[in-house]
Tab-separated table of C-alpha atoms (C1' of nucleotides) in Angstrom:
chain	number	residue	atom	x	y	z
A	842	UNK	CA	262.351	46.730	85.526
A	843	UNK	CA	262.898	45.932	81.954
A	844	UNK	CA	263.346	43.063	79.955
A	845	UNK	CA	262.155	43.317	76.077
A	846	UNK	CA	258.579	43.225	76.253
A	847	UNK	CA	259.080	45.812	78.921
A	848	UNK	CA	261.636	47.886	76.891
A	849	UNK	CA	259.206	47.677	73.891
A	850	UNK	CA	256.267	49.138	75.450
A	851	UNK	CA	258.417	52.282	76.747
A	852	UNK	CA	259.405	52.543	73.311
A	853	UNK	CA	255.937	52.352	71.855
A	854	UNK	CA	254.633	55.119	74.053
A	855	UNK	CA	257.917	57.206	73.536
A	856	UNK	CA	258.071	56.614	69.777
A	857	UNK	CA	254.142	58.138	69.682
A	858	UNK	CA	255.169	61.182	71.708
A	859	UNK	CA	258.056	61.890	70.244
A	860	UNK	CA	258.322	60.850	66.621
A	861	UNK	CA	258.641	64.535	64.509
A	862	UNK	CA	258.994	66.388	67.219
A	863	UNK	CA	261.854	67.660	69.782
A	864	UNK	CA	262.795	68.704	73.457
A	865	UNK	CA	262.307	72.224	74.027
A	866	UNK	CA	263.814	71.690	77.815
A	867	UNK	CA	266.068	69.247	79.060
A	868	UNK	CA	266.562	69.015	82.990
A	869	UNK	CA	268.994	66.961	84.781
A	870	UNK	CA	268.952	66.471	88.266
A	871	UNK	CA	272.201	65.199	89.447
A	872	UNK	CA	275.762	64.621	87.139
A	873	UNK	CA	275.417	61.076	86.798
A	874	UNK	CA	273.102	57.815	86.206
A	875	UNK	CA	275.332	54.822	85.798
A	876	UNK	CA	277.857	56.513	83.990
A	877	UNK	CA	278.190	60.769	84.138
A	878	UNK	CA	275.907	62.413	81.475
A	879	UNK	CA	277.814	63.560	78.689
A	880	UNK	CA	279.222	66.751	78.139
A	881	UNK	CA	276.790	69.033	76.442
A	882	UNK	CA	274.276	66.536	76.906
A	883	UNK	CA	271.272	69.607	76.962
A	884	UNK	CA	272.952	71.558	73.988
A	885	UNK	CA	273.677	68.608	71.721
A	886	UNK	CA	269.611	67.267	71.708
A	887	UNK	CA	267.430	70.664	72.500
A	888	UNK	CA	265.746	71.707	69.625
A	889	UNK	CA	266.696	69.092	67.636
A	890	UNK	CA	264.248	66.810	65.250
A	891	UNK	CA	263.714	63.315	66.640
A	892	UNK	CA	263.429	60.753	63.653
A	893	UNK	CA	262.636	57.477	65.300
A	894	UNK	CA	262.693	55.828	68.451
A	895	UNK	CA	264.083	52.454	68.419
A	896	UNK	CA	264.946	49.311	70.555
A	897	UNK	CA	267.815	46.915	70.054
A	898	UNK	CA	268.265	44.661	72.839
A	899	UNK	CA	266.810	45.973	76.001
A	900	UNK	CA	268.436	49.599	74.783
A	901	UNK	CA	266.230	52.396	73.712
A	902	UNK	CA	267.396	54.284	70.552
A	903	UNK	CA	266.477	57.939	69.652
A	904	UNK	CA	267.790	59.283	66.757
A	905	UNK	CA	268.007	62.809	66.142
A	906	UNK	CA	268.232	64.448	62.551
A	907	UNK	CA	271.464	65.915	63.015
A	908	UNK	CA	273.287	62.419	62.856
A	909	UNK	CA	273.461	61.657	66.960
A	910	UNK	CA	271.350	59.030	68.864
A	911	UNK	CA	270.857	58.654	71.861
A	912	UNK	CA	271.272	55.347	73.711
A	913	UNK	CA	269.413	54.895	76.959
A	914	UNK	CA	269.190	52.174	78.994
A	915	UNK	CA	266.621	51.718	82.014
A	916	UNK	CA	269.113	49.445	83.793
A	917	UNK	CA	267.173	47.480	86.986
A	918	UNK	CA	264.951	50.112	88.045
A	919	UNK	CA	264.627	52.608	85.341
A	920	UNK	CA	260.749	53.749	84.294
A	921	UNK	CA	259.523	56.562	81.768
A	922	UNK	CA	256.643	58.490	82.319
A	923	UNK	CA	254.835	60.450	80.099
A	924	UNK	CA	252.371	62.852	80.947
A	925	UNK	CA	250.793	66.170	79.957
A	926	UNK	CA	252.626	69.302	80.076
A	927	UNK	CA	250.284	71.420	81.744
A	928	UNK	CA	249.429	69.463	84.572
A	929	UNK	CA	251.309	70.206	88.104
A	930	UNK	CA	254.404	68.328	88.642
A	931	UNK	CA	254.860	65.845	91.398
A	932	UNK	CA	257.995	65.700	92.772
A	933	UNK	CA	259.635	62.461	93.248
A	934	UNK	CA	263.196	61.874	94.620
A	935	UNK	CA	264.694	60.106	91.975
A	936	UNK	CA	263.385	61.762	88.861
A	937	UNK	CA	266.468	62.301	87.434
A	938	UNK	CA	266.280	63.948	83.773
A	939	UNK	CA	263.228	65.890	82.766
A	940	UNK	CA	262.429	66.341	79.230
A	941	UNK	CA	260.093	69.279	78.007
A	942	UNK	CA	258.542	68.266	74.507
A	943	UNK	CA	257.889	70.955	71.630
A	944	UNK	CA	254.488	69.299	72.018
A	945	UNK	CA	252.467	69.649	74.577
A	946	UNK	CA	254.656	66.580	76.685
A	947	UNK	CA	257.100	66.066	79.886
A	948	UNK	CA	258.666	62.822	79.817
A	949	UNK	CA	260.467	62.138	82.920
A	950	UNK	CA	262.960	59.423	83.840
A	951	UNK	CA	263.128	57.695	87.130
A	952	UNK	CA	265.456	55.199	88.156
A	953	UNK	CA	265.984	54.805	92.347
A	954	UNK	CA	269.190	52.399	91.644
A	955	UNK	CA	270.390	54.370	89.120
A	956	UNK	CA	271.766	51.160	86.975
A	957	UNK	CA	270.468	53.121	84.046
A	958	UNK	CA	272.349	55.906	81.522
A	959	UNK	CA	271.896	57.781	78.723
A	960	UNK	CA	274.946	58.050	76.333
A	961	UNK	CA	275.564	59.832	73.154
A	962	UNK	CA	276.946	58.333	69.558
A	963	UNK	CA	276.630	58.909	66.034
A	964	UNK	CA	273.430	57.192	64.482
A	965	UNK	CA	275.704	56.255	61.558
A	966	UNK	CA	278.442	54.474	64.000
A	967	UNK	CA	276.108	52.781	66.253
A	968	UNK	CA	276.366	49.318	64.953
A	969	UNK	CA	279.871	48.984	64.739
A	970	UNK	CA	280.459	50.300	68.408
A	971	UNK	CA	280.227	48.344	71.766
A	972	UNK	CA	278.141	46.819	73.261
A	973	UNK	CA	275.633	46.590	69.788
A	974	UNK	CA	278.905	45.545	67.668
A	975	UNK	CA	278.477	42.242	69.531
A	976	UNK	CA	275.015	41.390	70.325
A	977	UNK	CA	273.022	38.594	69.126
A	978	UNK	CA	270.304	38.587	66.701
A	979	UNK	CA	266.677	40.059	68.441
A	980	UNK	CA	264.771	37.299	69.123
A	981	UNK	CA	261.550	38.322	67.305
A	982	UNK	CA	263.088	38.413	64.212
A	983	UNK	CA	261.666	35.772	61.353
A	984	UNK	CA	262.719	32.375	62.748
A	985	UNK	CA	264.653	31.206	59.363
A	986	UNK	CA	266.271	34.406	60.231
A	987	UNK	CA	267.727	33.902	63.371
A	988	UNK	CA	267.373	30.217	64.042
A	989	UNK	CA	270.549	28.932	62.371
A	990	UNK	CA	272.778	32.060	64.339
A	991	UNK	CA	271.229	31.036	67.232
A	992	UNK	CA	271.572	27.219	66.678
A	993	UNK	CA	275.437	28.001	65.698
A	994	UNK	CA	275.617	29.914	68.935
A	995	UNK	CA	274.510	27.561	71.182
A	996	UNK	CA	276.533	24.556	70.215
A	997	UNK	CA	279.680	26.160	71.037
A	998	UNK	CA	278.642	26.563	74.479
A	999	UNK	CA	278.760	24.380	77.724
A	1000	UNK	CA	276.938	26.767	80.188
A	1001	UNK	CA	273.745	26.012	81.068
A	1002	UNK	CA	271.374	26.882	78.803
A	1003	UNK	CA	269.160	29.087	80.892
A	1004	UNK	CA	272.729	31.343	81.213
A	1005	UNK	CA	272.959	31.030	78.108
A	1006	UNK	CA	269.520	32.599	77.331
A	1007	UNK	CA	270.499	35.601	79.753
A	1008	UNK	CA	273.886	36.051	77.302
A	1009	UNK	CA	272.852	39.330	75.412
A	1010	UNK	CA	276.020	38.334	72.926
A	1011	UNK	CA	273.920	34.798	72.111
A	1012	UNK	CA	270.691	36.669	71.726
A	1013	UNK	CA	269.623	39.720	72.414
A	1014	UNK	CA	266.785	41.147	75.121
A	1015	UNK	CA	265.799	38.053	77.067
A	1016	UNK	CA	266.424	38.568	80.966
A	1017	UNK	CA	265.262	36.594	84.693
A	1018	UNK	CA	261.611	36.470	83.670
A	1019	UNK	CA	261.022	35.544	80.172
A	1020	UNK	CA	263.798	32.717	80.599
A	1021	UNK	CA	262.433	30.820	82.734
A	1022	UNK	CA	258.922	30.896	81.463
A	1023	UNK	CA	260.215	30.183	77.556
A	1024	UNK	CA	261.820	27.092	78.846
A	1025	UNK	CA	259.155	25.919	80.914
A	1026	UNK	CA	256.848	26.632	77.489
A	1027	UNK	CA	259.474	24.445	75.670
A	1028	UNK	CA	259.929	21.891	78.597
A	1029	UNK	CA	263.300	22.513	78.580
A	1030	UNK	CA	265.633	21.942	81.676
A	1031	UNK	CA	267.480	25.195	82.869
A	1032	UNK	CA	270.367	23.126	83.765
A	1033	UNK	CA	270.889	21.514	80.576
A	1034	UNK	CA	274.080	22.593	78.267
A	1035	UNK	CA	273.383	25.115	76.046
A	1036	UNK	CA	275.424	22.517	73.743
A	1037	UNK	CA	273.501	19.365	74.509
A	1038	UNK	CA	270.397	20.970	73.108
A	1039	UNK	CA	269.529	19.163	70.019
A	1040	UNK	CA	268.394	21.157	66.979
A	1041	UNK	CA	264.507	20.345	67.644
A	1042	UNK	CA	264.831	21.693	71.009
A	1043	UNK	CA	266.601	24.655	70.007
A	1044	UNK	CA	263.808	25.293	67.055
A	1045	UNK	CA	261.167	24.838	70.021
A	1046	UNK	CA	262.588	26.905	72.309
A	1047	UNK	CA	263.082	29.409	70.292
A	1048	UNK	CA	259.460	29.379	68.887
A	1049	UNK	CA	257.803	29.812	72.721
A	1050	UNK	CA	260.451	32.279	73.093
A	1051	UNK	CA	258.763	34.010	70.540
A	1052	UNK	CA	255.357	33.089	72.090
A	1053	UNK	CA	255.883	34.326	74.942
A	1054	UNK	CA	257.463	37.424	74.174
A	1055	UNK	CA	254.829	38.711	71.713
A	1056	UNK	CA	252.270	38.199	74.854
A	1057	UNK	CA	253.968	39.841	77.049
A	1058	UNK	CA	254.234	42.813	74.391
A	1059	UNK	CA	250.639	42.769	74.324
A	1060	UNK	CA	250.067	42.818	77.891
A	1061	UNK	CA	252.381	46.218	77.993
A	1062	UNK	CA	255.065	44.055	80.140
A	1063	UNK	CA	255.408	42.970	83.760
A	1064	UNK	CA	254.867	45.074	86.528
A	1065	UNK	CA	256.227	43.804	89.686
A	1066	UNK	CA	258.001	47.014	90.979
A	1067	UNK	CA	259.309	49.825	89.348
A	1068	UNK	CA	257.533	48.511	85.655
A	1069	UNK	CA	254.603	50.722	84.157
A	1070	UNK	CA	253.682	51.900	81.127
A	1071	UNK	CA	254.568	55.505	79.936
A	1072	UNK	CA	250.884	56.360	80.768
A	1073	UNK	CA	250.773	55.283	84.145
A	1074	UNK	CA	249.003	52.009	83.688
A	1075	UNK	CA	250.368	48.750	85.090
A	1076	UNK	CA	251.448	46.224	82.808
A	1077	UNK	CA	249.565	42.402	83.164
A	1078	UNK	CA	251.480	40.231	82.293
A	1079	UNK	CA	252.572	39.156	85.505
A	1080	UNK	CA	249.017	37.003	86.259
A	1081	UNK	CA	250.176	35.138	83.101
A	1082	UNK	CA	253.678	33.848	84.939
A	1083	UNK	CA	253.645	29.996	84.854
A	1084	UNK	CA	256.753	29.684	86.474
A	1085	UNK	CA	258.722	32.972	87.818
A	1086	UNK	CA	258.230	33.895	91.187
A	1087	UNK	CA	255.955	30.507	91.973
A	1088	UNK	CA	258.065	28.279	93.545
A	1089	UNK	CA	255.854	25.899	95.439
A	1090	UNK	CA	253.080	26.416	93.313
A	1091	UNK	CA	251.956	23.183	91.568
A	1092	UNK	CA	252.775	22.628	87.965
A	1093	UNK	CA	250.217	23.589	85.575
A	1094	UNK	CA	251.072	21.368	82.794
A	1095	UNK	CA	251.605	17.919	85.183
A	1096	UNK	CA	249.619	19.096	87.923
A	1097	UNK	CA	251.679	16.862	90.186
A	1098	UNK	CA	254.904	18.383	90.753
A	1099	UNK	CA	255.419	21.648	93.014
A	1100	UNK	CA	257.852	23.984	90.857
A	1101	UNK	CA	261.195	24.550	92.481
A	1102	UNK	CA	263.158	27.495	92.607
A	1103	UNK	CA	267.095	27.272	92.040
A	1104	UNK	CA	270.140	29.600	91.896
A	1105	UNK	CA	272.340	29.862	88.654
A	1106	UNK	CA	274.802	32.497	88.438
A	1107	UNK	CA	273.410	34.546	90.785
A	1108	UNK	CA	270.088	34.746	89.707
A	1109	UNK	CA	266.668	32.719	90.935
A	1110	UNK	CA	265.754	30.114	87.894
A	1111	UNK	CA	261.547	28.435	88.071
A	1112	UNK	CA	260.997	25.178	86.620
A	1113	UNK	CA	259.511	22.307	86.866
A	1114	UNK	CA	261.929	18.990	87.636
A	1115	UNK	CA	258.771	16.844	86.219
A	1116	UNK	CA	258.368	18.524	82.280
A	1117	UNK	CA	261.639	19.838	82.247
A	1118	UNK	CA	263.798	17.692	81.172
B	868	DA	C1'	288.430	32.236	75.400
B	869	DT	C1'	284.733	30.884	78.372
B	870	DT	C1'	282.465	30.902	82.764
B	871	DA	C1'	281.621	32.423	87.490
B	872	DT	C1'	281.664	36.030	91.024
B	873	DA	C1'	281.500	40.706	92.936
B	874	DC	C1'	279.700	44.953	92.476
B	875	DC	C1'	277.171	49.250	91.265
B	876	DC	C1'	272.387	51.369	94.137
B	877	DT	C1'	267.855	51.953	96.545
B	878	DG	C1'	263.568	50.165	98.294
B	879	DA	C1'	260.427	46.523	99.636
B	880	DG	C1'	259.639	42.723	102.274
B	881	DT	C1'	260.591	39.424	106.152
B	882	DG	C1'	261.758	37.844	110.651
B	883	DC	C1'	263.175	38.863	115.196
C	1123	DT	C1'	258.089	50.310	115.887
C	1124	DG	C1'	262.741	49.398	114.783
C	1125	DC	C1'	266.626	46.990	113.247
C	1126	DA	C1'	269.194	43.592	110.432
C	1127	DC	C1'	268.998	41.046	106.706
C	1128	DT	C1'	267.758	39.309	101.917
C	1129	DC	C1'	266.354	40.033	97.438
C	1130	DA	C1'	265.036	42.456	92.921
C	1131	DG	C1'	263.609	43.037	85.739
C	1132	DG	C1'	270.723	44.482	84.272
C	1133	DG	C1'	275.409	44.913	82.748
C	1134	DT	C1'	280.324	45.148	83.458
C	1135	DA	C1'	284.839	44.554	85.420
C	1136	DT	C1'	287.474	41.359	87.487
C	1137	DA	C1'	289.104	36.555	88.739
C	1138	DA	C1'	289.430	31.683	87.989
DNA sequence: ATTATACCCTGAGTGC
DNA sequence: TGCACTCAGGGTATAA
């Protein structure tokens, strides 16, 4: 599922829910996710106050009053759903952990690939521990901010700059979707070197970054498979793609040139060959 | 050190 | 209808 805008609108819902309050029940349903659950991984949060519920990267970040956070990640598939305690449970296969508020909540976490996890760390530790001792600066941070780390980053770099994008340790959050449309925003090429970017370029892309992260915020994410919001509802901001997903489509800035799909690293890249450059 | 590839896992979609 | 195959929002461990 879950790039940041995606990410952020889980946390949103979760941080409402469970802001000041605790899980009276925690049930897991098998010993692992991506990695086994920790040890005491009931004991250590039941009961316990829940401060805040952050997001760095595309990592959720609940911190509990007694000094531990938890760090959980949705991974490809992962989805968090939110829904009143009273009503009947549906069963679903690959609802893995069950959480019983000490409101009147069940959050439930379901993830069929299973590329997501929930680890445990001290709140007051996180930041100097892998992977968040490394990652770059969030991208919706004030651009005087983060536009000369990002500049600095960027220029030591050959890979193409649409890689580069995807590089949590460059900057932090952006994944398959949001790349492709932020450079197609900043008619950027996808192929280009991250280091042949000049400074103007970078400064524009990283202002439609911005752009088109805050809409997609707004829009509750992208639902495509396995994204919805906490409260059931689909996100929209799929209808607003300009480029993922529309290969063949015709360009909707030049209106001449069908967009092309491409592979890099793996991954499908959008663009247009025409605007792009 | 940087960059590319393989892999973890299930489900949806496509083509035969 | 069924089977084989490809692909999917991510991250990490390897290899080059």
């Amino acid at each position: 599922m879950p790039e940041l805008p995606e990410v952020e609108t889980v946390r949103k819902a979760l941080a409402q829910t469970l802001e000041g309050n605790g899980f009276s029940q925690i049930q897991i349903n098998r010993p692992d996710l991506r990695f086994p659950f920790p040890t005491g991984f009931q004991e250590q949060l039941q009961d316990q106050t829940i401060l805040a519920v952050r997001r760095r990267a595309k990592y959720l970040l609940v911190d509990f009053d007694h000094g531990t956070t938890l760090i959980w990640h949705l991974g490809m598939s992962g989805r968090v759903i939110i829904e009143n305690k009273d009503t009947r449970p549906t069963p679903y296969p690959h609802d893995h952990v069950i959480f019983l508020t000490s409101q009147n909540h069940r959050v439930i976490y379901r993830d069929p690939r299973r590329f997501g996890f929930m680890l445990l760390t001290s709140t007051a530790t996180l930041n100097n521990t892998k992977p968040f001792s490394i990652l770059g600066p969030e991208p919706l941070e004030p651009l005087d901010k983060i536009m000369p780390i990002f500049i600095e980053r960027l220029q030591k770099r050959s890979m193409p700059i649409k890689s580069a994008l995807l590089d949590q340790n460059i900057i932090a959050g952006v994944g398959n979707i949001y790349a492709s449309e932020a450079l197609w925003q900043a008619r950027i090429s996808p192929l280009k070197s991250a280091r042949q970017l000049t400074s103007i370029e970078i400064e524009r892309l990283l202002k439609e970054l911005q752009d088109v992260l805050q809409r997609a915020i707004t829009a509750g994410g992208s639902t495509l498979r396995d994204h919805a919001q906490p409260n059931g509802e689909a996100g929209y901001f799929q209808h607003s793609f300009k480029v993922y997903a529309q290969q063949g489509t015709l360009c909707q800035s030049c209106q001449i040139t069908a967009l092309e799909k491409i592979i890099q690293n793996g991954r499908a890249t959008y663009y247009c060959i025409m605007c792009q450059v």
